CSV table of C-alpha atoms in Angstrom, one decimal:
chain,number,residue,atom,x,y,z
A,1,MET,CA,-21.3,84.5,-40.9
A,2,ALA,CA,-18.7,81.8,-41.1
A,3,ALA,CA,-16.4,81.2,-38.1
A,4,ILE,CA,-13.1,79.5,-37.5
A,5,SER,CA,-12.2,77.8,-34.1
A,6,ALA,CA,-9.5,75.8,-33.1
A,7,GLN,CA,-9.0,73.7,-29.8
A,8,TYR,CA,-5.9,74.9,-28.5
A,9,PRO,CA,-3.6,73.1,-25.9
A,10,ALA,CA,-4.5,74.5,-22.5
A,11,ASN,CA,-0.7,74.7,-21.4
A,12,LYS,CA,0.2,76.9,-24.5
A,13,PRO,CA,0.0,80.4,-24.7
A,14,MET,CA,-2.1,81.7,-27.7
A,15,LYS,CA,0.2,83.0,-30.4
A,16,ARG,CA,-0.5,86.5,-32.1
A,17,ILE,CA,-1.3,86.4,-35.5
A,18,ILE,CA,-0.5,89.8,-37.4
A,19,VAL,CA,-2.4,90.4,-40.7
A,20,ILE,CA,-1.1,93.2,-43.0
A,21,ASP,CA,-3.6,94.4,-45.7
A,22,GLY,CA,-4.9,97.5,-47.1
A,23,CYS,CA,-8.6,98.3,-45.8
A,24,PHE,CA,-11.1,98.9,-48.7
A,25,ALA,CA,-15.1,98.2,-49.2
A,26,ASN,CA,-16.8,96.0,-51.7
A,27,ILE,CA,-19.8,97.5,-53.1
A,28,ILE,CA,-21.8,94.5,-54.5
A,29,PHE,CA,-24.5,95.2,-56.9
A,30,PRO,CA,-27.6,92.8,-57.6
A,31,SER,CA,-27.0,90.5,-60.8
A,32,ASN,CA,-28.5,92.2,-64.1
A,33,PRO,CA,-30.3,95.2,-62.6
A,34,ALA,CA,-33.1,96.4,-64.8
A,35,GLY,CA,-32.3,100.2,-63.9
A,36,LEU,CA,-31.8,102.5,-61.4
A,37,PRO,CA,-32.3,103.1,-58.6
A,38,VAL,CA,-30.5,99.9,-57.5
A,39,GLU,CA,-29.8,98.7,-53.8
A,40,ALA,CA,-26.1,97.6,-53.2
A,41,LYS,CA,-24.5,95.9,-50.5
A,42,ALA,CA,-21.2,97.0,-49.0
A,43,VAL,CA,-18.9,94.6,-47.1
A,44,THR,CA,-15.4,94.8,-46.1
A,45,GLY,CA,-13.2,93.8,-48.8
A,46,GLY,CA,-10.1,91.5,-49.3
A,47,ARG,CA,-9.3,88.2,-48.5
A,48,LEU,CA,-6.7,88.9,-45.6
A,49,VAL,CA,-8.8,91.4,-44.0
A,50,LYS,CA,-11.7,89.0,-44.0
A,51,ALA,CA,-9.3,86.4,-42.6
A,52,ALA,CA,-8.4,88.5,-39.9
A,53,SER,CA,-12.1,89.0,-38.7
A,54,LEU,CA,-12.9,85.4,-39.0
A,55,LEU,CA,-10.1,84.8,-36.7
A,56,ALA,CA,-10.7,87.3,-34.3
A,57,ARG,CA,-14.2,86.3,-33.9
A,58,ALA,CA,-13.0,82.7,-33.2
A,59,GLY,CA,-11.1,84.2,-30.4
A,60,ARG,CA,-7.7,84.3,-31.8
A,61,ASN,CA,-5.1,87.1,-31.0
A,62,VAL,CA,-5.1,89.0,-33.9
A,63,THR,CA,-3.6,92.4,-34.8
A,64,VAL,CA,-4.3,94.1,-38.2
A,65,MET,CA,-1.6,96.4,-39.9
A,66,GLY,CA,-2.8,98.5,-42.5
A,67,GLU,CA,-4.4,101.8,-43.4
A,68,ALA,CA,-7.8,103.4,-43.8
A,69,GLY,CA,-8.9,107.0,-44.5
A,70,ARG,CA,-10.3,109.1,-41.9
A,71,ASP,CA,-13.6,109.2,-43.6
A,72,PRO,CA,-17.0,107.5,-43.1
A,73,LEU,CA,-16.0,104.4,-45.1
A,74,GLY,CA,-13.0,103.9,-43.2
A,75,ASP,CA,-14.9,104.4,-39.8
A,76,LEU,CA,-17.3,101.5,-41.0
A,77,ILE,CA,-14.5,99.2,-41.6
A,78,MET,CA,-12.7,100.0,-38.5
A,79,ARG,CA,-16.1,99.4,-36.6
A,80,HIS,CA,-16.3,96.1,-38.3
A,81,LEU,CA,-12.7,95.0,-37.3
A,82,ASP,CA,-13.1,96.2,-33.7
A,83,ALA,CA,-16.7,94.4,-33.5
A,84,SER,CA,-14.7,91.1,-34.6
A,85,GLY,CA,-12.2,91.7,-31.5
A,86,ALA,CA,-9.3,92.3,-33.8
A,87,ASP,CA,-6.6,95.0,-32.5
A,88,THR,CA,-7.1,97.8,-34.9
A,89,SER,CA,-4.4,99.9,-33.4
A,90,CYS,CA,-1.7,99.4,-35.9
A,91,ILE,CA,-4.0,100.5,-38.8
A,92,ASP,CA,-2.6,104.1,-40.3
A,93,ARG,CA,-5.7,106.3,-40.3
A,94,TYR,CA,-4.6,108.8,-42.9
A,95,SER,CA,-6.1,112.3,-43.4
A,96,ASP,CA,-4.2,113.6,-46.1
A,97,GLY,CA,-7.0,114.2,-48.5
A,98,ASN,CA,-7.3,110.8,-49.8
A,99,SER,CA,-10.2,108.5,-49.2
A,100,THR,CA,-10.7,104.8,-48.6
A,101,PRO,CA,-10.5,102.7,-51.6
A,102,SER,CA,-13.8,101.0,-52.9
A,103,VAL,CA,-14.4,98.4,-55.4
A,104,LEU,CA,-17.8,98.3,-57.4
A,105,ILE,CA,-18.7,94.7,-58.2
A,106,PHE,CA,-21.2,93.9,-61.1
A,107,PRO,CA,-22.1,90.1,-60.9
A,108,SER,CA,-23.8,88.8,-63.9
A,109,SER,CA,-26.5,85.6,-63.8
A,110,GLU,CA,-23.8,83.6,-65.7
A,111,GLY,CA,-21.4,83.9,-62.8
A,112,SER,CA,-19.1,86.6,-64.2
A,113,ARG,CA,-18.1,89.8,-62.5
A,114,SER,CA,-17.3,93.2,-63.8
A,115,ILE,CA,-15.1,95.2,-61.4
A,116,VAL,CA,-14.5,98.9,-61.1
A,117,TYR,CA,-11.8,100.0,-58.6
A,118,PHE,CA,-11.7,103.5,-57.0
A,119,LYS,CA,-7.9,103.9,-56.0
A,120,GLU,CA,-7.5,106.8,-53.3
A,121,PHE,CA,-4.6,105.8,-51.2
A,122,SER,CA,-2.4,107.7,-48.7
A,123,GLU,CA,0.9,109.0,-50.3
A,124,ARG,CA,2.9,106.9,-47.6
A,125,TRP,CA,2.1,104.0,-45.3
A,126,ASP,CA,2.8,104.9,-41.9
A,127,SER,CA,1.4,102.1,-39.7
A,128,LYS,CA,3.0,101.6,-36.2
A,129,TRP,CA,4.8,98.2,-35.5
A,130,PRO,CA,3.1,95.7,-33.2
A,131,ARG,CA,5.5,93.6,-30.9
A,132,THR,CA,6.4,90.5,-32.6
A,133,ASP,CA,7.8,87.5,-30.8
A,134,ALA,CA,9.1,84.0,-32.0
A,135,SER,CA,5.8,82.4,-31.6
A,136,ASP,CA,3.8,85.0,-33.9
A,137,ILE,CA,2.8,84.4,-37.4
A,138,ILE,CA,2.6,87.3,-40.0
A,139,VAL,CA,0.1,86.9,-42.7
A,140,PHE,CA,0.6,89.3,-45.5
A,141,GLY,CA,-0.4,89.4,-49.4
A,142,GLY,CA,-2.8,90.7,-51.8
A,143,PHE,CA,-2.3,94.0,-53.7
A,144,PHE,CA,-1.3,96.2,-50.8
A,145,PRO,CA,2.2,94.9,-50.2
A,146,LEU,CA,3.2,95.4,-53.9
A,147,GLN,CA,2.9,99.2,-53.9
A,148,GLN,CA,6.0,101.1,-53.7
A,149,ARG,CA,4.8,103.6,-51.2
A,150,VAL,CA,4.4,100.5,-48.8
A,151,ARG,CA,7.6,98.7,-49.7
A,152,GLN,CA,10.2,100.5,-47.3
A,153,ARG,CA,8.1,100.1,-44.2
A,154,LEU,CA,7.0,96.6,-45.1
A,155,VAL,CA,10.4,95.3,-45.7
A,156,GLU,CA,11.7,96.8,-42.5
A,157,PHE,CA,9.1,95.4,-40.5
A,158,LEU,CA,9.3,91.8,-41.8
A,159,THR,CA,12.9,91.8,-41.6
A,160,ASN,CA,12.6,92.9,-37.9
A,161,ALA,CA,9.9,90.2,-37.3
A,162,ARG,CA,11.8,87.5,-39.0
A,163,GLN,CA,15.0,88.2,-36.9
A,164,ARG,CA,12.7,87.8,-33.8
A,165,GLY,CA,11.8,84.4,-35.0
A,166,ALA,CA,8.2,85.0,-36.3
A,167,LEU,CA,6.8,83.0,-39.1
A,168,THR,CA,5.7,84.7,-42.1
A,169,LEU,CA,2.9,83.6,-44.5
A,170,TYR,CA,2.4,85.2,-47.7
A,171,MET,CA,-0.8,85.0,-50.2
A,172,PRO,CA,0.7,86.6,-53.6
A,173,GLY,CA,-2.9,86.6,-55.3
A,174,PHE,CA,-4.7,89.5,-56.0
A,175,ASN,CA,-7.7,90.9,-58.0
A,176,PRO,CA,-6.4,91.4,-61.8
A,177,ALA,CA,-8.2,94.7,-62.0
A,178,LEU,CA,-5.6,96.2,-59.5
A,179,ALA,CA,-2.7,95.9,-61.8
A,180,PRO,CA,-3.5,94.3,-65.4
A,181,ALA,CA,0.4,94.2,-66.3
A,182,VAL,CA,1.8,91.8,-63.8
A,183,THR,CA,5.0,92.5,-65.0
A,184,ARG,CA,5.1,95.8,-63.3
A,185,VAL,CA,4.6,94.4,-59.8
A,186,MET,CA,6.6,91.2,-60.3
A,187,PRO,CA,9.8,92.5,-58.6
A,188,ALA,CA,7.9,93.5,-55.5
A,189,LEU,CA,6.1,90.0,-55.4
A,190,LEU,CA,9.6,88.0,-55.8
A,191,GLU,CA,10.8,90.2,-53.1
A,192,ASN,CA,7.9,89.3,-50.9
A,193,LEU,CA,8.5,85.5,-51.7
A,194,GLU,CA,12.0,86.0,-50.5
A,195,MET,CA,10.6,87.0,-47.1
A,196,ALA,CA,7.9,84.2,-46.8
A,197,ASP,CA,8.3,81.1,-44.9
A,198,ALA,CA,5.3,79.6,-46.3
A,199,VAL,CA,2.9,80.7,-49.2
A,200,ILE,CA,-0.7,80.1,-49.8
A,201,THR,CA,-2.0,80.5,-53.5
A,202,PHE,CA,-5.4,79.8,-55.5
A,203,THR,CA,-5.1,78.2,-59.0
A,204,PRO,CA,-6.7,81.5,-60.7
A,205,ASP,CA,-4.2,83.5,-58.9
A,206,ILE,CA,-1.1,81.5,-60.0
A,207,VAL,CA,-2.6,81.5,-63.7
A,208,HIS,CA,-3.0,85.2,-63.5
A,209,LEU,CA,0.6,85.8,-62.0
A,210,PHE,CA,2.7,82.9,-63.3
A,211,GLY,CA,0.8,81.8,-66.5
A,212,GLU,CA,0.8,78.3,-64.7
A,213,SER,CA,-2.3,76.3,-63.9
A,214,ASP,CA,-0.4,73.1,-62.9
A,215,ALA,CA,0.2,73.9,-58.8
A,216,ALA,CA,3.0,71.2,-58.7
A,217,ARG,CA,4.9,72.7,-61.4
A,218,CYS,CA,4.3,76.2,-60.0
A,219,PHE,CA,5.8,75.2,-56.8
A,220,ARG,CA,8.6,73.5,-58.2
A,221,ASP,CA,9.8,76.0,-60.7
A,222,LYS,CA,8.4,79.4,-59.2
A,223,ILE,CA,7.9,79.3,-55.4
A,224,SER,CA,10.1,76.4,-53.9
A,225,PHE,CA,13.4,78.7,-54.6
A,226,TYR,CA,12.0,81.1,-51.9
A,227,SER,CA,9.7,79.1,-49.6
A,228,PRO,CA,9.9,75.3,-48.7
A,229,LEU,CA,6.1,75.2,-48.0
A,230,MET,CA,3.0,75.9,-50.2
A,231,VAL,CA,-0.7,75.0,-50.1
A,232,ASN,CA,-2.7,75.7,-53.2
A,233,ILE,CA,-6.4,75.8,-53.4
A,234,ASP,CA,-8.1,74.5,-56.6
A,235,PRO,CA,-11.5,75.9,-57.1
A,236,ALA,CA,-12.2,73.8,-60.3
A,237,ASN,CA,-11.6,70.5,-58.3
A,238,SER,CA,-12.5,71.5,-54.8
A,239,THR,CA,-9.0,70.4,-53.6
A,240,LEU,CA,-6.1,71.6,-51.4
A,241,THR,CA,-2.7,70.4,-51.9
A,242,LEU,CA,0.1,70.9,-49.6
A,243,PHE,CA,3.6,70.9,-51.1
A,244,GLN,CA,7.0,70.6,-49.5
A,245,GLY,CA,10.1,69.5,-51.6
A,246,PRO,CA,9.0,66.4,-53.7
A,247,ASP,CA,6.1,65.6,-51.1
A,248,ALA,CA,2.6,66.7,-51.8
A,249,VAL,CA,-0.6,66.0,-49.6
A,250,THR,CA,-3.9,66.5,-51.1
A,251,ARG,CA,-7.3,66.8,-49.5
A,252,GLN,CA,-10.9,67.7,-50.8
A,253,ILE,CA,-12.2,70.9,-49.6
A,254,SER,CA,-15.8,72.4,-49.3
A,255,ALA,CA,-16.7,74.1,-52.4
A,256,GLU,CA,-17.8,77.3,-50.5
A,257,CYS,CA,-14.1,77.8,-49.4
A,258,CYS,CA,-13.2,77.9,-53.3
A,259,SER,CA,-15.6,80.4,-53.8
A,260,PRO,CA,-14.4,83.9,-55.5
A,261,SER,CA,-16.1,85.6,-52.5
A,262,PRO,CA,-13.7,87.4,-50.4
A,263,LEU,CA,-15.4,86.0,-47.4
A,264,LEU,CA,-15.3,82.5,-48.5
A,265,SER,CA,-12.0,82.3,-49.7
A,266,ALA,CA,-10.8,83.9,-46.6
A,267,ILE,CA,-11.5,80.8,-44.7
A,268,PRO,CA,-8.8,78.4,-45.9
A,269,VAL,CA,-6.3,81.5,-45.4
A,270,ALA,CA,-7.5,81.8,-41.7
A,271,ARG,CA,-7.4,77.9,-41.5
A,272,PHE,CA,-3.9,77.5,-42.8
A,273,ALA,CA,-2.3,80.2,-40.3
A,274,THR,CA,-4.2,78.6,-37.4
A,275,ALA,CA,-2.9,75.1,-38.4
A,276,LEU,CA,0.7,76.7,-38.4
A,277,SER,CA,-0.1,78.3,-35.2
A,278,CYS,CA,-1.8,75.2,-33.4
A,279,LEU,CA,0.9,72.8,-34.5
A,280,SER,CA,3.7,75.1,-33.5
A,281,ILE,CA,5.4,75.0,-36.8
A,282,ALA,CA,8.7,77.2,-36.6
A,283,PRO,CA,10.7,78.7,-39.6
A,284,SER,CA,13.6,76.6,-38.7
A,285,THR,CA,11.6,73.4,-39.2
A,286,LEU,CA,9.5,74.2,-42.4
A,287,GLY,CA,11.8,72.6,-44.8
A,288,SER,CA,12.0,69.4,-43.0
A,289,LEU,CA,8.2,68.5,-41.9
A,290,ASN,CA,7.7,64.7,-41.8
A,291,ILE,CA,4.6,63.3,-43.7
A,292,PRO,CA,2.3,62.9,-40.8
A,293,THR,CA,2.9,66.6,-40.0
A,294,LEU,CA,2.2,67.7,-43.4
A,295,GLU,CA,-0.9,65.5,-43.5
A,296,SER,CA,-2.1,67.2,-40.1
A,297,ILE,CA,-1.5,70.6,-41.6
A,298,ALA,CA,-3.5,69.7,-44.9
A,299,ASP,CA,-6.5,68.2,-42.5
A,300,LEU,CA,-6.7,71.2,-40.4
A,301,THR,CA,-6.7,73.5,-43.4
A,302,ALA,CA,-9.3,71.5,-45.3
A,303,ASP,CA,-11.3,71.1,-41.9
A,304,VAL,CA,-10.7,67.1,-41.9
A,305,SER,CA,-11.1,66.0,-38.3
A,306,THR,CA,-8.1,63.7,-36.9
A,307,GLU,CA,-7.7,62.1,-33.5
A,308,THR,CA,-4.1,63.5,-33.1
A,309,SER,CA,-4.5,67.2,-34.1
A,310,PRO,CA,-6.5,70.1,-33.1
A,311,THR,CA,-9.8,70.5,-35.0
A,312,ILE,CA,-11.0,73.7,-36.9
A,313,THR,CA,-14.5,73.9,-37.7
A,314,LEU,CA,-16.5,76.1,-39.5
């Protein structure tokens, strides 16, 4: 299991990181099985739930807002998050006859992945709200906050959290199998961008969502109107680039952090949230960060050691 840790200044209270995501399981089959029976592996799905688990195991103060059915699969996911040290008291355990979703993944030896998604959601997300303060960071994204049954409670919570001074970090990417027609969810996605102080993207996600493979152009034309800060992970080049206004800072990142695996691609999400937390980045200062601060954020997210900033290690 990968781990994320940060050396936090001793005189600073640890900030709370609140992660909003639906809970589901990835059921992964072996590559090119010859026939049945086949042994499959079940793991907790989703980059953000994985990031929450990594952050909690590293000793961060993490609360998960989401949902899981009152069924054996939901119980397994809850036990996984509880074991990591995350606060799961704000996960809505629904019992309306719908089950916890699962994703069947069939990898091939060529690296492609065939995905079958079973959607069994509650009719309405009814998670309770955690306390939020000016020092907190809210991380949300994926497909969960794009669903209409989630929208009202999500918007109310984010509006309240932002009024209290919390910083919001949005990851717009999601598995294309969940919503092949992007235009149907684009209004909700743009509304989420309006509520985001910072954005984290992966190049395959921006190609899927915006038809744009150039991260700089995507930030300039699609993101900067809503959010002043964006970090993009480019798996093809194993690079991380941080954008603010006309400024851009690029770092090499380990190939494993660019993997399509939810566990490994969760690592830069967790690191970016930790970097913003450790450097005490506030919503009011996001649009005017100086180059040294941008370099420190990029270094921490890419796990490049510096003498002046807290370290994040795997």
